[in-house]
PDB file of C-alpha atoms in Angstrom:
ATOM      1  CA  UNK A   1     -24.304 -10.976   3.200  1.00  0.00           C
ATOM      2  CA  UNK A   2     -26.281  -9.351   6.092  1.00  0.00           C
ATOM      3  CA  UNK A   3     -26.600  -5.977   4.384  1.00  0.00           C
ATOM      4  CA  UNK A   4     -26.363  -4.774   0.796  1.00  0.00           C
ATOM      5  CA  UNK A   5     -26.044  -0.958   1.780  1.00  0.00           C
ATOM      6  CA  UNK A   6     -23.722   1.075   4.473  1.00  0.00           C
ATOM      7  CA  UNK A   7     -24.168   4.236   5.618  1.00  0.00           C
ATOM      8  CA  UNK A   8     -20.916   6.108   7.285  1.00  0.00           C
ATOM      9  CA  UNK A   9     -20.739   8.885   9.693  1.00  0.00           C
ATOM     10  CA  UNK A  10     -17.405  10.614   8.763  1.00  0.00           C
ATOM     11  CA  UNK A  11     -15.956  12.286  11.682  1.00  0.00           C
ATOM     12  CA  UNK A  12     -14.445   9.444  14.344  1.00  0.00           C
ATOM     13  CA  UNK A  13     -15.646   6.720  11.992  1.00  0.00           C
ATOM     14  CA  UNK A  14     -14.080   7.379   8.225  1.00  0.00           C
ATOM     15  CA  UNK A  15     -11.489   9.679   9.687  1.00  0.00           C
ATOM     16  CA  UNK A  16      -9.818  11.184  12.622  1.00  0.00           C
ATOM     17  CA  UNK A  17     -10.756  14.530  12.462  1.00  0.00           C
ATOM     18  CA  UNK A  18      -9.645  15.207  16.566  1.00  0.00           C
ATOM     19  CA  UNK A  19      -7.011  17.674  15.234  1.00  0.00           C
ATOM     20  CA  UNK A  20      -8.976  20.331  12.731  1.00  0.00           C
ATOM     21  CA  UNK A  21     -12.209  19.921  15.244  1.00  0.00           C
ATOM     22  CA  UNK A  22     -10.139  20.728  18.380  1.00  0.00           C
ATOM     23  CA  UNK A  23      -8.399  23.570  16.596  1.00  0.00           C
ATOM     24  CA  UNK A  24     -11.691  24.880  14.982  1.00  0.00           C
ATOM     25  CA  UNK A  25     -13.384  25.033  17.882  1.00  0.00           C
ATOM     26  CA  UNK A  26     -10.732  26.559  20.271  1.00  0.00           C
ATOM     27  CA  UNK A  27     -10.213  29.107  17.644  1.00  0.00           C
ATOM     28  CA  UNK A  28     -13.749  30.408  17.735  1.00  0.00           C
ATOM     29  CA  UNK A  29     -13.771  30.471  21.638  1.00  0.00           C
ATOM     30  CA  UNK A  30     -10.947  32.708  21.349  1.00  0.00           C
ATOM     31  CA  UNK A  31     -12.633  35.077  18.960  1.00  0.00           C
ATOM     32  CA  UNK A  32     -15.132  35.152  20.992  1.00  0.00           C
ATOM     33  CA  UNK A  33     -13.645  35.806  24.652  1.00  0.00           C
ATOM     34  CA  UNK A  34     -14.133  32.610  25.740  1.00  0.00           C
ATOM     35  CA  UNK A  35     -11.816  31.150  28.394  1.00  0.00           C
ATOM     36  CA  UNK A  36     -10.700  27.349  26.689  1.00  0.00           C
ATOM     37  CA  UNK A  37     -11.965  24.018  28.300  1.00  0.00           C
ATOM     38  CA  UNK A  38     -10.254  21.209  29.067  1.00  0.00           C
ATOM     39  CA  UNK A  39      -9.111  18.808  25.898  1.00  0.00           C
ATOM     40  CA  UNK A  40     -11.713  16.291  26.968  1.00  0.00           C
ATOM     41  CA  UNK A  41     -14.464  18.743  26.245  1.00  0.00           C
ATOM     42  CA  UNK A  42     -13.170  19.961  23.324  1.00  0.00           C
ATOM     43  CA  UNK A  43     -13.148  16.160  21.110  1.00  0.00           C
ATOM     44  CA  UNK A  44     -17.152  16.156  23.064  1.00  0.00           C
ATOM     45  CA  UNK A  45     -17.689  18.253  19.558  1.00  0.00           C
ATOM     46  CA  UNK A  46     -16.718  15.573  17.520  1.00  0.00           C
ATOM     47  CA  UNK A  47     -19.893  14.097  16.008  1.00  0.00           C
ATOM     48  CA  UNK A  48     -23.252  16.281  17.016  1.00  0.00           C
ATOM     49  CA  UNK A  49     -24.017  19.171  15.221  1.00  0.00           C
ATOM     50  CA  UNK A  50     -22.076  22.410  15.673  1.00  0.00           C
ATOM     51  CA  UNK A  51     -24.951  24.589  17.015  1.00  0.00           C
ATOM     52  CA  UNK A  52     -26.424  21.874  19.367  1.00  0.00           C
ATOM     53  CA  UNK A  53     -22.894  21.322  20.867  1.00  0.00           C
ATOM     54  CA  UNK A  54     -22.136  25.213  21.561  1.00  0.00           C
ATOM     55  CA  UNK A  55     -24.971  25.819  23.027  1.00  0.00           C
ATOM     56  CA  UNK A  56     -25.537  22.470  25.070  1.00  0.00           C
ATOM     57  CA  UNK A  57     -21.314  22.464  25.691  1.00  0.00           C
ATOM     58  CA  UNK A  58     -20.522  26.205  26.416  1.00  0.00           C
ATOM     59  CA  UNK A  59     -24.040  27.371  27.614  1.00  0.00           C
ATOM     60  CA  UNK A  60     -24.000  29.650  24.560  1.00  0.00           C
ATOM     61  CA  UNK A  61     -27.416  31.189  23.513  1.00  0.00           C
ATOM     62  CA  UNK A  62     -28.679  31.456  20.150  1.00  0.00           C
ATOM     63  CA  UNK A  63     -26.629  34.642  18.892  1.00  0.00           C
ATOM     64  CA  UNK A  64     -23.359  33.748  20.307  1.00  0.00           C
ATOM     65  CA  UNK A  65     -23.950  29.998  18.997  1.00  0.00           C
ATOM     66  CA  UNK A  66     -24.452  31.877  15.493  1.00  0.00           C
ATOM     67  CA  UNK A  67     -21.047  33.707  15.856  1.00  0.00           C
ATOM     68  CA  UNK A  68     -19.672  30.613  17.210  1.00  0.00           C
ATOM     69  CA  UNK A  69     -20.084  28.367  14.086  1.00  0.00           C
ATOM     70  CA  UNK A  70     -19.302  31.077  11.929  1.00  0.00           C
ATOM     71  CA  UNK A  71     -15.473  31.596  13.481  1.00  0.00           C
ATOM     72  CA  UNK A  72     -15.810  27.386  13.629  1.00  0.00           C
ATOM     73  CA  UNK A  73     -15.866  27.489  10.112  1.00  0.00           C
ATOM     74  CA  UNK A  74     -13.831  30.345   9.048  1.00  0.00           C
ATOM     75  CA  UNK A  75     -11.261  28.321  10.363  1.00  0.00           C
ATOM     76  CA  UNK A  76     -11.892  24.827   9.440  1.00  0.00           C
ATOM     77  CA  UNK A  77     -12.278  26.445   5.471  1.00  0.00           C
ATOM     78  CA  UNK A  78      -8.796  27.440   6.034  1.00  0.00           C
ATOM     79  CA  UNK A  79      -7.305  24.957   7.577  1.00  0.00           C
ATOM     80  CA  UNK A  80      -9.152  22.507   9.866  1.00  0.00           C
ATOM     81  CA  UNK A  81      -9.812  20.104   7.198  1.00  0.00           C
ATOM     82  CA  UNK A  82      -6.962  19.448   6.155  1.00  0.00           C
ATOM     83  CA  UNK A  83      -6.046  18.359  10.168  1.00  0.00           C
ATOM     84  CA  UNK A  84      -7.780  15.182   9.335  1.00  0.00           C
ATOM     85  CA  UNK A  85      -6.328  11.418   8.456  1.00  0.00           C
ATOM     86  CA  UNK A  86      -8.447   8.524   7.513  1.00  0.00           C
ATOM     87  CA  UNK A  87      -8.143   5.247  10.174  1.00  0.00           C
ATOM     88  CA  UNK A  88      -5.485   2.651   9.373  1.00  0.00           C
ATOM     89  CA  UNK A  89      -6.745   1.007   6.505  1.00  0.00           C
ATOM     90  CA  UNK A  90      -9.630   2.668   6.376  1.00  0.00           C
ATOM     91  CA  UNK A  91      -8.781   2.916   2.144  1.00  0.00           C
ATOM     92  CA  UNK A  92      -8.196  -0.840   2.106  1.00  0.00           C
ATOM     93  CA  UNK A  93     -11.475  -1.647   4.258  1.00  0.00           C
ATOM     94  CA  UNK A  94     -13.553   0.473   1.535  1.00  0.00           C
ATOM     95  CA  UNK A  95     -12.512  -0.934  -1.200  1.00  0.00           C
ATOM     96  CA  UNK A  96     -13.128  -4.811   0.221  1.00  0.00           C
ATOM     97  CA  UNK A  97     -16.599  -3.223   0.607  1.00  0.00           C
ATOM     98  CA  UNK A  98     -16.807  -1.864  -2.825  1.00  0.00           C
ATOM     99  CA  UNK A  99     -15.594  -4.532  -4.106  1.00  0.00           C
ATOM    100  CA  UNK A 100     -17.892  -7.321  -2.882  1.00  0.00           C
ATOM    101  CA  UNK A 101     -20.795  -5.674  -4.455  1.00  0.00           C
ATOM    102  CA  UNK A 102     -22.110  -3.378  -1.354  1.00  0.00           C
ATOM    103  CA  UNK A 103     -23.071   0.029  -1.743  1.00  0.00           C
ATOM    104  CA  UNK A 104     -21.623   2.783   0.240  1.00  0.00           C
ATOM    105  CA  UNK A 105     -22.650   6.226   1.470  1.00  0.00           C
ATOM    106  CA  UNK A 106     -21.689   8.833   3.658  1.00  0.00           C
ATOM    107  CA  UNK A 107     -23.925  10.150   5.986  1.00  0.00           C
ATOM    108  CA  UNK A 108     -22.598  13.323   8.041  1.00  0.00           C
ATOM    109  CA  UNK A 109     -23.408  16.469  10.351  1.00  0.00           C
ATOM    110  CA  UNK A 110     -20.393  17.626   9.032  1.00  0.00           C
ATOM    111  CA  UNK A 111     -21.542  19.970   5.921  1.00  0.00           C
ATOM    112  CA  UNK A 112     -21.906  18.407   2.409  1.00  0.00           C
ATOM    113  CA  UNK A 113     -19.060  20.524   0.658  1.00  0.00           C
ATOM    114  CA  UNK A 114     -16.233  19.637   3.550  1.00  0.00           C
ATOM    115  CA  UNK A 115     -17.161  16.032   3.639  1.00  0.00           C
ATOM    116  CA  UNK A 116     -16.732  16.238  -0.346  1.00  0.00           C
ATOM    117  CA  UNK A 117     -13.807  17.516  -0.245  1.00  0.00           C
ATOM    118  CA  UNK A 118     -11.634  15.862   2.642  1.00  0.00           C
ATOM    119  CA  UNK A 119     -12.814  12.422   0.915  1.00  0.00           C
ATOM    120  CA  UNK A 120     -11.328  13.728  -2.678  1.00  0.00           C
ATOM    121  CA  UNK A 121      -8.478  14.854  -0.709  1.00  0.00           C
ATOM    122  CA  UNK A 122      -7.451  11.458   0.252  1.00  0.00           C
ATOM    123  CA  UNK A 123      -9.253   9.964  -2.676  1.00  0.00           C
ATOM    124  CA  UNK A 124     -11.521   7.455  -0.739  1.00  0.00           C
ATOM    125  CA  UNK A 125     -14.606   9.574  -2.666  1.00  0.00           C
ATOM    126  CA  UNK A 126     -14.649   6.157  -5.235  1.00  0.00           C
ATOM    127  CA  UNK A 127     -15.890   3.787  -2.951  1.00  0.00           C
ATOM    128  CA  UNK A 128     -18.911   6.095  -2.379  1.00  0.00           C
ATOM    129  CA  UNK A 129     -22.334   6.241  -4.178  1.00  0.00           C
ATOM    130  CA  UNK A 130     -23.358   9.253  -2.468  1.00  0.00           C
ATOM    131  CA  UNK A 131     -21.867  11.713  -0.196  1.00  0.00           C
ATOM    132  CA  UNK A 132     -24.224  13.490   1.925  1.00  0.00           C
ATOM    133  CA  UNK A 133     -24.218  16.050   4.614  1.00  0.00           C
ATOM    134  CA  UNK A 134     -25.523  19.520   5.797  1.00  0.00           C
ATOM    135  CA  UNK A 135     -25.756  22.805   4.645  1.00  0.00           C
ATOM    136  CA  UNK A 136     -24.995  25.694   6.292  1.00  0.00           C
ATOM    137  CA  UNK A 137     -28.299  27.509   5.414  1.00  0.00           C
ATOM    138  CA  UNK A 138     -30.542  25.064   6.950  1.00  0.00           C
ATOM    139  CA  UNK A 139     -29.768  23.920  10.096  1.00  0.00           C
ATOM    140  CA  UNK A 140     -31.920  21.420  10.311  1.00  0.00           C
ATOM    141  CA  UNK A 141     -30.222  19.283   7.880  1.00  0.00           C
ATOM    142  CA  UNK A 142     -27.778  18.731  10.375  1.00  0.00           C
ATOM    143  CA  UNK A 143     -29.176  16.409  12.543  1.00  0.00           C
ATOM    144  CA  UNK A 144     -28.700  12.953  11.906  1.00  0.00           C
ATOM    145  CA  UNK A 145     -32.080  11.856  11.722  1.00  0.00           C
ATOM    146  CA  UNK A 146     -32.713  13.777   8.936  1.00  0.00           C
ATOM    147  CA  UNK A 147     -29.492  13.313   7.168  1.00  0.00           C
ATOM    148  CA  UNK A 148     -30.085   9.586   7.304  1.00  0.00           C
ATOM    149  CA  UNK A 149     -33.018  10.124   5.661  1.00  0.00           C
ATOM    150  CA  UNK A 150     -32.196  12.601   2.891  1.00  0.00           C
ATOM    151  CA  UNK A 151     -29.175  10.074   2.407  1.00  0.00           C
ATOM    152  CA  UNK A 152     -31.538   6.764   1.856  1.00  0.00           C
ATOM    153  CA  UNK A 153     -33.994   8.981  -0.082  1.00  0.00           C
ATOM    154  CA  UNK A 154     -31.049  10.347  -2.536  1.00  0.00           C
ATOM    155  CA  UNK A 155     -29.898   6.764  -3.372  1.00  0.00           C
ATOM    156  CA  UNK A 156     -33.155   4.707  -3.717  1.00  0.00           C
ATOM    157  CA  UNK A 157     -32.359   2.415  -0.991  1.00  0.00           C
ATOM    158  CA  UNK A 158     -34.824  -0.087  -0.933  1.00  0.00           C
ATOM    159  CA  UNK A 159     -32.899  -3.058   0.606  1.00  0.00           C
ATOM    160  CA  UNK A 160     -30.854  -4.330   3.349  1.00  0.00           C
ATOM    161  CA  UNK A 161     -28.614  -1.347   5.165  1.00  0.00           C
ATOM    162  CA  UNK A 162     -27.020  -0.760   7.997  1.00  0.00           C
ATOM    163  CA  UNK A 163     -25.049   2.649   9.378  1.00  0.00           C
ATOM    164  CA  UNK A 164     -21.623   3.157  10.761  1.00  0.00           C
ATOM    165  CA  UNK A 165     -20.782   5.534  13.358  1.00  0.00           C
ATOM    166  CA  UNK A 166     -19.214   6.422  16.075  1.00  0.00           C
ATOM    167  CA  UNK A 167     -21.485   8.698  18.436  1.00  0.00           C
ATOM    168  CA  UNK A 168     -25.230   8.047  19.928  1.00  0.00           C
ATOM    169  CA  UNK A 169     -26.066  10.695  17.847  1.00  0.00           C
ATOM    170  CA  UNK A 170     -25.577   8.194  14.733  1.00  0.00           C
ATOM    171  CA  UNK A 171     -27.419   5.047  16.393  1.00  0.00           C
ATOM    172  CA  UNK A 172     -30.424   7.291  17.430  1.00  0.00           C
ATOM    173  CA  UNK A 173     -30.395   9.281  13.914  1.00  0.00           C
ATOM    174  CA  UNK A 174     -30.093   5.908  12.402  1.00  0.00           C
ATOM    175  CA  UNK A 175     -32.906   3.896  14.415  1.00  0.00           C
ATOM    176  CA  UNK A 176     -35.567   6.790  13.764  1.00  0.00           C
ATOM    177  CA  UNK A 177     -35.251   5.710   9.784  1.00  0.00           C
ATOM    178  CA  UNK A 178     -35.410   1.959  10.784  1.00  0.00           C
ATOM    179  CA  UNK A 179     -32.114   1.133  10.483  1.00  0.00           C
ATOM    180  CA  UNK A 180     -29.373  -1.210  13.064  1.00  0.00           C
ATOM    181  CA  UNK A 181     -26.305   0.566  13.943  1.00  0.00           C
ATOM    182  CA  UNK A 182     -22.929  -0.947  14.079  1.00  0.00           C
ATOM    183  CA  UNK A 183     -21.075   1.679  16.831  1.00  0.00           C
ATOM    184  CA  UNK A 184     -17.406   2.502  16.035  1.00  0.00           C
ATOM    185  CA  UNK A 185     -15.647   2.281  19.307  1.00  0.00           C
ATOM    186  CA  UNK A 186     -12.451   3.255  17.452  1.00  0.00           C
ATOM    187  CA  UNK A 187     -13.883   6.756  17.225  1.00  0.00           C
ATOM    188  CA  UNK A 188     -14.817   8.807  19.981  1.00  0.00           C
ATOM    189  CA  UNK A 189     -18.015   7.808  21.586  1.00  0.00           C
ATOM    190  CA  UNK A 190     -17.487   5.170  24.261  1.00  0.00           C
ATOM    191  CA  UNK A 191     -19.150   1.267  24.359  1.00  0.00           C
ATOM    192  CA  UNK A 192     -21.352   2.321  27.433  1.00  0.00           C
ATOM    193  CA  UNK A 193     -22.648   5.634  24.856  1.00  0.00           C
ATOM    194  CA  UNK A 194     -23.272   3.186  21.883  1.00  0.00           C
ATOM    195  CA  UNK A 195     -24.946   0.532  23.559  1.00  0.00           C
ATOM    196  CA  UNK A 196     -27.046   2.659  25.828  1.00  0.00           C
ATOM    197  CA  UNK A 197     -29.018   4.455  22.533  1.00  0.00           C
ATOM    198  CA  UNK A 198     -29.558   1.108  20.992  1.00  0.00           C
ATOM    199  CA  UNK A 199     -26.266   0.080  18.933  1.00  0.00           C
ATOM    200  CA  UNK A 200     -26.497  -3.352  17.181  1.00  0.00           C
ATOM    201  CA  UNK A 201     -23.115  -4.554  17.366  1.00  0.00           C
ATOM    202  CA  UNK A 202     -19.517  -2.676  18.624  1.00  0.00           C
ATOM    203  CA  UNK A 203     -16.430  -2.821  16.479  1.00  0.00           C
ATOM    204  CA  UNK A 204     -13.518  -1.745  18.428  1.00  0.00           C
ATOM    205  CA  UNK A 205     -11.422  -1.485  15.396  1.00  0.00           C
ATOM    206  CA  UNK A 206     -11.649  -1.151  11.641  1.00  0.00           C
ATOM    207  CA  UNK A 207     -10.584  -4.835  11.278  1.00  0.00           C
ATOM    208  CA  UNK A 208     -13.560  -5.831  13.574  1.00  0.00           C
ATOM    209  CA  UNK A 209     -16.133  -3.702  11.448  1.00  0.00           C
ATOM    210  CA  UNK A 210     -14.676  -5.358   8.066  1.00  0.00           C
ATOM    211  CA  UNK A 211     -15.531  -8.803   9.859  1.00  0.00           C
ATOM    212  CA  UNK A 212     -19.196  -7.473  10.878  1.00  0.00           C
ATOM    213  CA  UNK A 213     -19.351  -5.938   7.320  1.00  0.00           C
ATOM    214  CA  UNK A 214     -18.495  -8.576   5.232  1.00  0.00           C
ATOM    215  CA  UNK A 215     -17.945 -12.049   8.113  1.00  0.00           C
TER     216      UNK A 215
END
């Protein structure tokens, strides 16, 4: 095989997460004043980290970005991730991968405990030798970059691996640890995103990953 380790983004790659995001997200607008945008900007959240996309998205500065991700995840602890569904066959696709010997870890903006959780909820946490994401008291472990590498670090990767995702966020998080990206069309970034930061190889569905995976 090409690879002996792959690293997942969760949101738009492991599971849909449009719903609980949207919902999250339009509920701390509201509790904040703020009039709603369109749908279309709404999924833009999926993927980057919370305070980058506030602020960048809504023009928010750094207080009201604060209160922003606070009412984001007052909401998504209550409900929003539980508004969530993995891809068809995402379950079946993980465990071809588990079972052909690679290893598997998740590698998400998305903080650690959430990620944890939603996996256990649909039990697809077996297939994984390490889950890691953010936490909320350092926001600097929410940028890709860096969870890439606290992910490779935390698993004593040492040989072949590749990362998953769907946004440019993963390919350019991924390429500043040295690593190829495979970019998830399925998910919510678009072909011309993916292949403009640098993506190896597009898989337009899960079937079409499990053949770049695996051949």
């Amino acid at each position: 095989m090409r690879w002996d380790t792959v690293l997942f983004d969760m949101d738009g790659t492991l599971t849909d997460s449009q719903e609980g995001i949207v919902k999250s997200v339009s509920y701390a607008l509201e509790r904040l004043g703020r009039e709603l945008p369109p749908r279309d900007t709404l999924t833009a959240f999926i993927g980057p980290p919370l305070h980058e996309s506030f602020s960048a998205i809504c023009g928010m500065d750094e207080a009201e970005t604060e209160r922003a991700v606070c009412e984001f995840r007052d909401y998504f602890a209550r409900c929003g991730w539980a508004e969530n569904a993995p891809y068809e066959g995402m379950a079946e696709f993980l465990a071809a991968l588990h079972a052909a010997g690679l290893r598997l870890i998740v590698a998400t903006s998305k903080p650690e405990s959430f990620a944890r959780k939603i996996l256990e909820h649909f039990a697809l946490e077996r297939y994984f030798d390490l889950i890691c994401g953010s936490h909320p008291e350092d926001r600097a472990s929410a940028d890709k970059a860096s969870v890439v590498r606290t992910a490779l670090t935390g698993a004593g990767v040492t040989g072949r691996a590749v990362m998953v995702g769907d946004r440019e966020h993963d390919v350019l998080g991924a390429k500043k640890n040295g690593l190829p990206c495979i970019g998830a069309v399925y998910g919510y970034g678009t072909a011309e995103e993916l292949t403009a930061a640098g993506a190896a190889a597009l898989a337009d569905t899960v079937d079409e990953l499990h053949k770049l995976l695996l051949g």
